[in-house]
Coordinates of C-alpha atoms in Angstrom, one line a residue:
Chain A
X1 CA 8.5 2.0 1.7
X2 CA 5.9 4.5 0.2
X3 CA 3.7 3.5 2.9
X4 CA 5.8 5.4 5.5
X5 CA 5.0 8.7 3.7
X6 CA 3.3 10.3 6.7
X7 CA 2.4 13.5 5.0
X8 CA -1.2 14.6 6.2
X9 CA -1.4 11.4 8.1
X10 CA -3.6 11.0 10.9
X11 CA -2.5 8.9 14.0
X12 CA -5.5 8.0 16.2
X13 CA -5.0 8.3 20.0
X14 CA -7.0 9.3 23.0
X15 CA -4.8 12.3 24.2
X16 CA -6.2 15.7 25.5
X17 CA -4.5 17.2 22.1
X18 CA -6.8 14.5 20.2
X19 CA -9.7 15.7 21.9
X20 CA -9.4 19.1 21.4
X21 CA -11.9 20.9 18.9
X22 CA -10.2 21.1 15.5
X23 CA -10.9 24.9 15.2
X24 CA -9.2 25.2 18.5
X25 CA -6.1 23.5 17.1
X26 CA -6.2 25.3 14.0
X27 CA -6.2 28.8 15.7
X28 CA -3.6 27.4 18.1
X29 CA -1.5 26.6 15.2
X30 CA -1.5 30.1 13.7
X31 CA -0.7 31.3 16.9
X32 CA 2.0 29.1 17.5
X33 CA 3.7 30.1 13.9
X34 CA 3.2 33.6 14.6
X35 CA 4.9 33.3 17.7
X36 CA 7.8 31.2 16.3
X37 CA 8.3 34.0 13.9
X38 CA 8.5 36.4 16.7
X39 CA 11.3 34.7 18.5
X40 CA 14.5 36.4 18.3
X41 CA 17.0 35.3 20.8
X42 CA 17.9 32.3 23.2
X43 CA 15.2 32.8 25.6
X44 CA 12.4 33.4 23.2
X45 CA 13.6 30.3 21.3
X46 CA 13.8 28.3 24.4
X47 CA 10.3 29.2 25.5
X48 CA 9.0 27.9 22.1
X49 CA 11.1 24.6 22.4
X50 CA 9.3 24.2 25.9
X51 CA 5.9 24.8 24.8
X52 CA 6.4 22.4 21.6
X53 CA 8.1 19.7 23.9
X54 CA 5.1 20.0 26.2
X55 CA 2.6 19.6 23.3
X56 CA 4.2 16.6 22.0
X57 CA 4.5 15.0 25.2
X58 CA 0.8 15.5 25.9
X59 CA -0.1 14.5 22.6
X60 CA 1.5 11.1 23.4
X61 CA 3.2 11.0 19.7
X62 CA 6.5 9.4 19.6
X63 CA 9.1 12.2 18.8
X64 CA 10.6 9.7 16.3
X65 CA 7.4 9.9 14.2
X66 CA 7.2 13.5 14.4
X67 CA 11.0 13.9 13.2
X68 CA 10.2 11.5 10.5
X69 CA 8.2 14.3 8.8
X70 CA 11.0 16.5 8.7
X71 CA 13.2 14.1 6.7
X72 CA 11.9 14.9 3.3
X73 CA 12.9 18.6 3.8
X74 CA 16.2 18.0 5.3
X75 CA 17.8 19.3 2.0
X76 CA 16.1 22.7 2.1
X77 CA 17.0 22.9 6.0
X78 CA 20.7 22.3 5.1
X79 CA 20.7 24.9 2.2
X80 CA 19.1 27.5 4.3
X81 CA 21.6 26.8 7.2
X82 CA 24.5 27.0 5.0
X83 CA 23.2 30.3 3.4
X84 CA 22.7 31.8 6.6
X85 CA 26.1 30.4 7.8
X86 CA 28.1 32.1 5.0
X87 CA 26.3 35.2 3.9
X88 CA 25.7 36.9 7.5
X89 CA 28.1 40.1 8.1
X90 CA 29.9 40.4 11.3
X91 CA 33.1 39.4 13.2
X92 CA 34.8 36.9 11.2
X93 CA 36.1 33.9 13.5
X94 CA 36.8 31.5 10.6
X95 CA 38.1 32.3 7.2
X96 CA 39.1 30.1 4.4
X97 CA 39.5 30.5 0.5
X98 CA 36.2 32.4 -0.4
X99 CA 34.3 31.5 2.8
X100 CA 33.9 33.6 5.9
X101 CA 32.0 32.4 9.1
X102 CA 30.9 34.7 11.6
X103 CA 29.6 34.2 15.1
X104 CA 26.5 36.0 13.9
X105 CA 26.4 33.7 11.0
X106 CA 26.5 30.7 13.2
X107 CA 23.9 32.0 15.7
X108 CA 21.3 32.9 12.7
X109 CA 22.0 29.3 11.0
X110 CA 21.0 27.6 14.1
X111 CA 18.0 29.7 14.9
X112 CA 17.0 29.5 11.1
X113 CA 17.0 25.7 11.0
X114 CA 15.3 25.6 14.6
X115 CA 12.5 27.7 13.2
X116 CA 12.1 25.5 10.0
X117 CA 12.2 22.5 12.1
X118 CA 9.9 23.7 14.8
X119 CA 7.6 25.0 12.4
X120 CA 7.2 21.6 10.4
X121 CA 7.0 19.6 13.9
X122 CA 4.3 21.9 15.1
X123 CA 2.2 21.7 11.9
X124 CA 2.7 18.1 11.8
X125 CA 1.4 17.7 15.4
X126 CA -1.9 19.2 14.0
X127 CA -2.4 16.8 11.2
X128 CA -1.2 13.7 13.1
X129 CA -3.7 14.4 16.1
X130 CA -6.7 15.8 13.9
X131 CA -8.3 13.4 11.4
X132 CA -8.8 14.9 7.8
X133 CA -12.6 15.1 8.5
X134 CA -12.2 17.0 11.6
X135 CA -9.7 19.1 10.0
X136 CA -11.9 20.3 7.1
X137 CA -14.8 20.6 9.5
X138 CA -13.1 22.9 11.5
X139 CA -11.6 24.9 8.6
X140 CA -14.9 25.2 7.2
X141 CA -16.6 26.5 10.5
X142 CA -13.7 29.1 10.8
X143 CA -13.9 30.1 7.4
X144 CA -17.9 30.3 7.2
X145 CA -18.0 34.1 7.7
X146 CA -16.6 34.5 4.4
X147 CA -19.5 32.7 2.8
X148 CA -21.3 36.5 3.1
X149 CA -18.5 37.4 0.5
X150 CA -19.7 34.5 -1.9
X151 CA -16.5 32.5 -1.0
X152 CA -17.2 28.8 -1.9
X153 CA -16.4 27.7 1.8
X154 CA -18.2 24.5 1.6
X155 CA -16.7 23.5 -1.9
X156 CA -13.2 24.2 -0.8
X157 CA -13.7 22.3 2.5
X158 CA -15.1 19.5 0.5
X159 CA -12.4 19.5 -1.8
X160 CA -9.7 19.6 0.7
X161 CA -11.2 16.7 2.5
X162 CA -11.5 14.6 -0.6
X163 CA -8.2 15.3 -1.5
X164 CA -6.7 14.4 2.0
X165 CA -8.8 11.4 2.1
X166 CA -7.3 10.3 -1.2
X167 CA -3.7 10.6 -0.4
X168 CA -3.5 7.3 1.4
X169 CA -5.4 5.8 -1.3
X170 CA -3.3 6.9 -3.8
X171 CA -0.1 6.2 -2.0
X172 CA -1.3 2.6 -1.7
X173 CA -2.2 2.3 -5.1
X174 CA 1.2 3.6 -6.3
X175 CA 2.7 1.0 -4.0
X176 CA 0.8 -1.7 -5.6
X177 CA 1.3 -0.7 -9.1
X178 CA 4.8 -0.2 -8.4
X179 CA 5.1 -3.7 -6.9
X180 CA 3.0 -5.1 -10.0
X181 CA 5.6 -3.5 -12.4
X182 CA 8.6 -4.6 -10.4
X183 CA 7.3 -8.1 -10.6
X184 CA 7.5 -7.8 -14.1
X185 CA 11.2 -6.5 -13.9
X186 CA 10.7 -2.8 -13.9
X187 CA 13.6 -0.9 -12.4
X188 CA 12.7 2.2 -10.8
X189 CA 16.0 2.5 -8.4
X190 CA 19.1 2.7 -10.9
X191 CA 20.0 4.3 -14.3
X192 CA 20.5 8.1 -15.0
X193 CA 17.9 10.8 -14.8
X194 CA 16.5 10.2 -18.4
X195 CA 16.3 6.5 -17.7
X196 CA 14.6 6.8 -14.4
X197 CA 12.0 9.3 -15.8
X198 CA 11.3 6.8 -18.5
X199 CA 11.1 4.0 -15.9
X200 CA 8.2 6.0 -14.2
X201 CA 5.9 5.9 -17.1
X202 CA 4.6 2.3 -16.4
X203 CA 3.9 3.6 -13.0
X204 CA 2.3 7.1 -13.8
X205 CA 0.2 5.9 -16.7
X206 CA -1.8 3.4 -14.5
X207 CA -1.9 5.8 -11.7
X208 CA -3.5 8.7 -13.6
X209 CA -6.1 6.3 -15.3
X210 CA -7.0 4.8 -11.9
X211 CA -7.1 8.6 -10.4
X212 CA -9.6 9.6 -13.2
X213 CA -11.6 6.3 -12.7
X214 CA -12.0 7.0 -8.8
X215 CA -13.1 10.5 -9.4
X216 CA -15.7 9.3 -11.6
X217 CA -16.8 6.7 -9.4
X218 CA -16.7 9.0 -6.5
X219 CA -18.8 11.7 -8.3
X220 CA -21.6 9.1 -9.1
X221 CA -21.3 7.8 -5.8
X222 CA -22.0 11.3 -4.1
X223 CA -24.9 12.3 -6.8
X224 CA -26.6 9.0 -6.2
X225 CA -26.9 10.0 -2.7
X226 CA -28.2 13.3 -3.6
X227 CA -25.0 15.5 -2.9
X228 CA -25.6 18.9 -4.4
X229 CA -23.5 21.2 -2.2
X230 CA -23.4 22.5 1.3
X231 CA -27.0 24.1 1.5
X232 CA -28.9 22.7 4.2
X233 CA -26.3 20.2 5.0
X234 CA -25.9 19.1 8.7
X235 CA -23.0 17.3 10.4
X236 CA -23.2 13.8 11.9
X237 CA -20.5 15.2 14.3
X238 CA -21.5 18.9 15.3
X239 CA -18.5 20.6 16.6
X240 CA -18.6 21.9 20.1
X241 CA -16.2 24.1 22.0
X242 CA -15.7 22.9 25.3
X243 CA -13.9 24.2 28.5
X244 CA -10.5 22.8 27.5
X245 CA -10.6 24.4 24.2
X246 CA -11.2 27.9 26.1
X247 CA -8.5 27.1 28.2
X248 CA -6.1 26.2 25.6
X249 CA -6.9 29.2 23.4
X250 CA -6.3 31.5 26.6
X251 CA -2.8 29.6 26.9
X252 CA -2.2 30.2 23.3
X253 CA -3.1 33.9 23.5
X254 CA -0.9 34.2 26.5
X255 CA 2.0 32.5 24.7
X256 CA 1.5 34.8 22.0
X257 CA 1.4 37.8 24.2
X258 CA 4.8 37.0 26.0
X259 CA 6.5 36.3 22.5
X260 CA 5.5 39.8 21.4
X261 CA 6.9 41.4 24.8
X262 CA 10.0 39.3 24.3
X263 CA 10.5 40.5 20.7
X264 CA 10.0 44.0 21.7
X265 CA 12.9 43.8 24.3
X266 CA 14.9 41.5 22.2
X267 CA 15.5 38.8 24.3
Chain B
X1 CA 13.7 -33.6 -4.5
X2 CA 14.7 -30.5 -3.1
X3 CA 11.9 -27.8 -3.0
X4 CA 12.0 -25.1 -5.7
X5 CA 11.0 -22.5 -3.3
X6 CA 10.5 -22.7 0.5
X7 CA 10.5 -19.9 3.3
X8 CA 12.0 -20.5 6.9
X9 CA 10.2 -18.9 9.9
X10 CA 9.1 -16.0 7.6
X11 CA 8.0 -12.9 9.7
X12 CA 6.8 -9.6 8.6
X13 CA 5.7 -6.5 10.4
X14 CA 4.1 -3.4 8.9
X15 CA 4.6 0.0 10.0
X16 CA 7.1 -0.8 12.2
X17 CA 7.5 1.7 14.9
X18 CA 4.1 3.5 14.4
X19 CA 0.9 3.3 16.3
X20 CA 0.0 1.1 13.3
X21 CA 2.7 -1.6 13.9
X22 CA 1.1 -5.1 13.3
X23 CA 2.3 -8.5 12.6
X24 CA 1.3 -9.6 9.0
X25 CA 2.6 -13.0 8.8
X26 CA 4.6 -15.1 11.6
X27 CA 6.8 -18.2 11.5
X28 CA 5.7 -19.1 8.3
X29 CA 7.4 -22.4 7.0
X30 CA 6.3 -23.4 3.5
X31 CA 7.8 -25.1 0.6
X32 CA 6.8 -25.9 -2.8
X33 CA 8.1 -28.8 -5.3
X34 CA 8.5 -28.2 -9.0
X35 CA 5.3 -29.0 -10.9
X36 CA 3.1 -28.6 -7.9
X37 CA -0.2 -27.1 -8.0
X38 CA -0.7 -25.1 -4.5
X39 CA -4.0 -23.4 -3.3
X40 CA -3.7 -20.7 -0.8
X41 CA -6.6 -19.9 1.2
X42 CA -7.5 -17.5 3.9
X43 CA -9.8 -14.8 4.4
X44 CA -9.2 -11.0 4.0
X45 CA -6.3 -9.9 6.4
X46 CA -5.0 -13.5 7.0
X47 CA -1.6 -12.6 5.5
X48 CA -1.8 -14.5 2.3
X49 CA -1.1 -11.6 0.0
X50 CA 1.8 -10.3 2.3
X51 CA 3.1 -14.0 2.0
X52 CA 3.2 -14.2 -1.6
X53 CA 5.0 -10.7 -2.1
X54 CA 8.0 -12.4 -0.1
X55 CA 8.2 -15.3 -2.7
X56 CA 9.7 -13.0 -5.4
X57 CA 11.4 -10.6 -3.0
X58 CA 8.8 -7.6 -3.3
X59 CA 8.7 -7.6 0.5
X60 CA 11.8 -8.2 2.6
X61 CA 10.9 -10.4 5.9
X62 CA 11.5 -8.8 9.1
X63 CA 13.1 -11.9 9.9
X64 CA 13.5 -15.6 8.4
X65 CA 14.4 -16.5 4.8
X66 CA 13.1 -17.4 1.4
X67 CA 14.8 -19.9 -0.6
X68 CA 14.7 -20.2 -4.3
X69 CA 16.3 -23.6 -5.6
X70 CA 18.0 -23.4 -2.1
X71 CA 19.5 -19.9 -2.4
X72 CA 18.6 -17.1 -0.3
X73 CA 16.9 -14.6 -2.8
X74 CA 18.0 -11.7 -0.5
X75 CA 21.6 -12.7 -0.9
X76 CA 22.3 -9.6 -3.3
X77 CA 20.3 -7.2 -5.5
X78 CA 21.3 -9.0 -8.5
X79 CA 19.9 -12.4 -7.1
X80 CA 16.5 -10.7 -6.0
X81 CA 16.3 -9.3 -9.7
X82 CA 16.9 -12.6 -11.0
X83 CA 14.6 -14.2 -8.9
X84 CA 11.6 -11.5 -10.2
X85 CA 11.8 -13.3 -13.4
X86 CA 11.6 -16.7 -12.2
X87 CA 8.9 -16.4 -9.6
X88 CA 6.3 -14.6 -11.5
X89 CA 3.5 -12.8 -9.3
X90 CA 0.2 -11.9 -10.8
X91 CA -1.5 -9.3 -8.3
X92 CA -5.0 -8.9 -7.5
X93 CA -6.9 -7.1 -10.4
X94 CA -3.8 -7.0 -12.5
X95 CA -5.8 -5.0 -15.2
X96 CA -4.6 -1.8 -13.3
X97 CA -1.0 -2.3 -14.3
X98 CA -1.8 -2.3 -17.8
X99 CA -0.1 1.0 -19.3
X100 CA 1.4 0.4 -23.1
X101 CA 0.0 1.6 -26.3
X102 CA -0.7 -1.7 -27.5
X103 CA -1.5 -5.1 -25.9
X104 CA 1.5 -6.7 -27.7
X105 CA 3.8 -4.0 -26.2
X106 CA 2.3 -4.5 -22.6
X107 CA 2.9 -8.3 -22.7
X108 CA 6.5 -7.6 -23.8
X109 CA 7.2 -5.4 -21.1
X110 CA 8.4 -8.2 -19.1
X111 CA 10.4 -10.2 -21.4
X112 CA 12.1 -7.0 -22.7
X113 CA 13.2 -6.2 -19.0
X114 CA 14.8 -9.6 -19.1
X115 CA 17.1 -8.2 -21.8
X116 CA 15.7 -10.8 -24.3
X117 CA 16.4 -10.3 -28.1
X118 CA 13.2 -9.2 -30.3
X119 CA 12.8 -12.6 -31.8
X120 CA 12.5 -14.3 -28.3
X121 CA 10.3 -11.5 -26.9
X122 CA 8.1 -12.1 -30.0
X123 CA 7.9 -16.0 -29.4
X124 CA 7.0 -15.4 -25.9
X125 CA 4.5 -12.7 -26.2
X126 CA 2.6 -14.6 -28.7
X127 CA 2.8 -17.8 -27.0
X128 CA 1.4 -16.2 -23.6
X129 CA -1.3 -14.6 -25.5
X130 CA -2.4 -18.0 -27.1
X131 CA -2.3 -19.6 -23.5
X132 CA -4.7 -17.1 -22.2
X133 CA -6.9 -16.9 -25.2
X134 CA -6.1 -13.5 -26.4
X135 CA -6.5 -13.3 -30.2
X136 CA -3.8 -12.2 -32.5
X137 CA -6.0 -9.4 -33.7
X138 CA -6.0 -8.1 -30.2
X139 CA -2.5 -7.8 -29.9
X140 CA -2.1 -4.4 -31.9
X141 CA -5.3 -2.9 -29.9
X142 CA -4.9 -0.7 -26.8
X143 CA -5.5 -2.5 -23.7
X144 CA -7.8 0.2 -22.5
X145 CA -10.2 -0.6 -25.3
X146 CA -10.6 -4.2 -24.0
X147 CA -13.3 -5.6 -21.7
X148 CA -12.5 -6.2 -18.2
X149 CA -12.0 -10.1 -18.5
X150 CA -9.8 -9.5 -21.5
X151 CA -7.4 -7.0 -19.9
X152 CA -7.2 -9.6 -16.9
X153 CA -6.1 -12.2 -19.5
X154 CA -3.6 -9.7 -21.0
X155 CA -2.1 -8.9 -17.7
X156 CA -1.8 -12.5 -17.0
X157 CA -0.2 -13.1 -20.0
X158 CA 2.3 -10.4 -19.4
X159 CA 3.7 -12.4 -16.3
X160 CA 3.3 -15.7 -18.2
X161 CA 5.5 -14.3 -21.1
X162 CA 8.4 -14.1 -18.6
X163 CA 8.0 -18.0 -18.5
X164 CA 8.8 -18.1 -14.7
X165 CA 9.6 -21.4 -12.9
X166 CA 6.9 -20.5 -10.2
X167 CA 3.8 -18.8 -11.0
X168 CA 1.8 -17.1 -8.2
X169 CA -1.7 -15.5 -8.9
X170 CA -3.4 -13.5 -6.4
X171 CA -7.3 -13.9 -6.9
X172 CA -6.9 -14.4 -10.6
X173 CA -10.8 -14.7 -10.9
X174 CA -12.0 -12.1 -8.5
X175 CA -14.8 -10.2 -10.0
X176 CA -15.2 -12.1 -13.1
X177 CA -18.3 -14.0 -14.2
X178 CA -18.7 -17.8 -13.7
X179 CA -17.6 -18.6 -17.3
X180 CA -14.8 -16.1 -17.2
X181 CA -13.6 -17.7 -14.1
X182 CA -13.7 -21.2 -15.5
X183 CA -11.8 -20.1 -18.6
X184 CA -9.1 -18.8 -16.5
X185 CA -8.5 -21.3 -14.4
X186 CA -8.7 -23.8 -17.4
X187 CA -6.0 -21.6 -19.2
X188 CA -3.8 -21.6 -16.2
X189 CA -3.8 -25.2 -16.0
X190 CA -3.2 -25.5 -19.6
X191 CA 0.1 -23.4 -18.9
X192 CA 0.9 -25.7 -16.0
X193 CA 0.5 -28.7 -18.1
X194 CA 2.6 -27.4 -21.0
X195 CA 5.4 -25.7 -19.0
X196 CA 5.4 -27.8 -15.7
X197 CA 5.9 -25.0 -13.8
X198 CA 4.8 -24.8 -10.2
X199 CA 1.7 -22.8 -9.7
X200 CA 0.5 -21.0 -6.4
X201 CA -3.2 -19.9 -6.5
X202 CA -4.3 -17.5 -3.8
X203 CA -8.1 -17.5 -3.1
X204 CA -10.5 -17.2 -0.5
X205 CA -13.0 -19.5 -2.3
X206 CA -12.5 -23.1 -1.9
X207 CA -15.0 -24.2 -4.5
X208 CA -13.0 -22.7 -7.2
X209 CA -9.7 -24.1 -6.7
X210 CA -10.6 -27.4 -4.9
X211 CA -10.9 -29.1 -8.2
X212 CA -7.4 -28.2 -9.7
X213 CA -5.0 -28.3 -6.8
X214 CA -2.6 -30.7 -5.4
X215 CA -2.3 -29.2 -2.3
X216 CA -4.0 -26.6 0.1
X217 CA -2.3 -24.3 2.4
X218 CA -4.7 -22.5 5.1
X219 CA -3.8 -19.2 6.5
X220 CA -5.2 -17.8 9.4
X221 CA -4.1 -14.7 11.4
X222 CA -0.6 -14.7 9.8
X223 CA 0.2 -18.3 10.3
X224 CA -0.1 -21.5 8.4
X225 CA -3.1 -23.4 10.1
X226 CA -3.6 -26.3 7.8
X227 CA -1.2 -27.8 4.9
X228 CA -2.4 -30.9 2.9
X229 CA -4.2 -32.4 0.3
X230 CA -7.8 -31.0 -0.1
X231 CA -9.7 -34.1 1.1
X232 CA -7.7 -33.9 4.2
X233 CA -8.1 -30.1 4.7
X234 CA -12.1 -30.2 3.9
X235 CA -12.4 -32.8 6.7
X236 CA -11.8 -30.2 9.2
X237 CA -14.9 -28.3 8.1
X238 CA -15.8 -27.1 11.6
X239 CA -12.4 -25.6 12.1
X240 CA -12.4 -23.9 8.6
X241 CA -15.9 -22.4 9.5
X242 CA -14.7 -20.9 12.8
X243 CA -11.9 -19.0 10.8
X244 CA -14.5 -17.7 8.2
X245 CA -13.8 -20.3 5.5
X246 CA -16.2 -22.5 3.9
X247 CA -15.8 -25.9 2.4
X248 CA -17.1 -27.1 -1.1
X249 CA -20.9 -27.8 -0.6
X250 CA -20.4 -31.4 -2.1
X251 CA -17.9 -32.3 0.6
X252 CA -20.4 -31.3 3.2
X253 CA -23.0 -33.5 1.4
X254 CA -20.6 -36.4 1.4
X255 CA -19.9 -35.9 5.0
X256 CA -23.5 -35.9 5.8
X257 CA -24.1 -39.2 3.6
X258 CA -21.3 -40.7 5.5
X259 CA -22.9 -39.9 8.8
X260 CA -26.1 -41.6 7.3
X261 CA -23.9 -44.7 6.9
X262 CA -23.0 -44.6 3.2
X263 CA -19.5 -45.9 2.7
X264 CA -18.6 -42.7 0.8
X265 CA -14.7 -41.7 0.4
X266 CA -13.4 -38.6 2.4
X267 CA -11.7 -37.6 -0.9
X268 CA -14.9 -36.8 -2.7
X269 CA -15.3 -32.8 -2.8
X270 CA -16.4 -32.3 -6.3
X271 CA -19.5 -32.8 -8.4
X272 CA -17.8 -35.1 -10.8
X273 CA -16.2 -37.1 -8.0
X274 CA -19.5 -37.5 -6.2
X275 CA -21.2 -38.5 -9.3
X276 CA -18.6 -41.2 -9.9
X277 CA -18.6 -42.6 -6.2
X278 CA -22.4 -42.8 -6.0
X279 CA -22.6 -44.5 -9.4
X280 CA -20.0 -46.8 -8.5
X281 CA -21.8 -47.4 -5.4
X282 CA -25.2 -48.1 -6.9
X283 CA -23.4 -50.4 -9.4
X284 CA -21.9 -52.3 -6.6
X285 CA -25.3 -52.6 -4.9
X286 CA -27.2 -53.7 -8.1
X287 CA -24.5 -56.2 -8.5
X288 CA -25.2 -57.7 -5.1
X289 CA -27.8 -60.3 -4.7

């Protein structure tokens, strides 16, 4: 049940996407998102779909798994689609009561939904193929120029990796406490909003207490291993850019360039 | 007599359809009689914890059935909910589930969910607290002010207060000191003698439960490897060691003595039994010419 929450979860594998440097993947994801927002018409969207499909196939992650990440946002996607469908001006092709559907509306709704779904799928592909540690290492390395401006890059990266590291732990913990309270007859599934909120107390209180306990234990464990910030810290797995990373980046840049051209000529 | 709880070909897959998919338990046929005390052993990852969560319907099997008094516990939501109260499950480190302002309220959580009246709840809370040795004056304290061992007792009392027909405890003594361990096991046995309920104890330590249980079920790689009275199970010490389990030391000593020619019974696996058997033997020898 809760175990299936896949947000920020890493799926180990040995595809070329898995092996890319995390910095490459981060930059590529940004390029992908920019390119996605530049898409304006059939051909540009088609190109983005092909690119995404190719990445998914190469990553060897099952489409079903990636689509599951979209599921929690389905309501937002539907609302966005409906708003675009009804509130786009143009030639009405269907009219009833106060609603008016236009051809432009349909087109925009479809494009908008495509854009959101592809945005989610693309970013999920990043987190599915990159371990949280590699991801924050990459981020720290990419942001390191900001250190000159006294921006706490290392601290931020450490906080992020701890947060990411504890998501599965907390999910598991939630699962366990939920089971324990269910074993004592707690009911999380039925009742009105107020009853449900109240039913969550036996879950939230132990969860908070254990989160604080964990934070405390982690701090002690880090200090007893002499952790005192990023100064002079070396990495066990230093990041190295390889030929495949440069090739991937060039391809990414090429995609962006093509999308810019398509955007200018509105195709 | 029909078993109070039983399973038929139970199978459970975790993370179905992801790269993490794996079989947790497979082909489990298990049954427990009323009033029996059963020990379930197996090392970490052998599927024992997954298995017990099926017995009160917290986990739904991928295939197979769980029967309580002959009735499928997943027949309807109402049945599953009813079974939750009849099959009490105490999780590992249950002290982390405490949440109420006072110990009393926390123990009362289960009985209150059963929609019992105030008076009944009160009787049950006080009764359960007594069984686990939690003093009257602790009942009005916050559970977070108690020591680890006391918290554990309160958490166990929280399940006992529902007066289940089957009480399952997952590693009830993990992380406690020897005296705390003994007293919790003693408390559980006292509860068993008073109520006549079925007890299922899950552990990876043989020493601890060998003395108290009628039957031992050994789990290995998601399957039942052995099922029998302790003395039978302990005879297979080689196989047990191969799957990462140990047998009580006394049972090893007894085995060695048997090999040396002493007519010691296979059913010797606790210090008391060994003492009795050896003394009897010496008495017998002294009586001979």
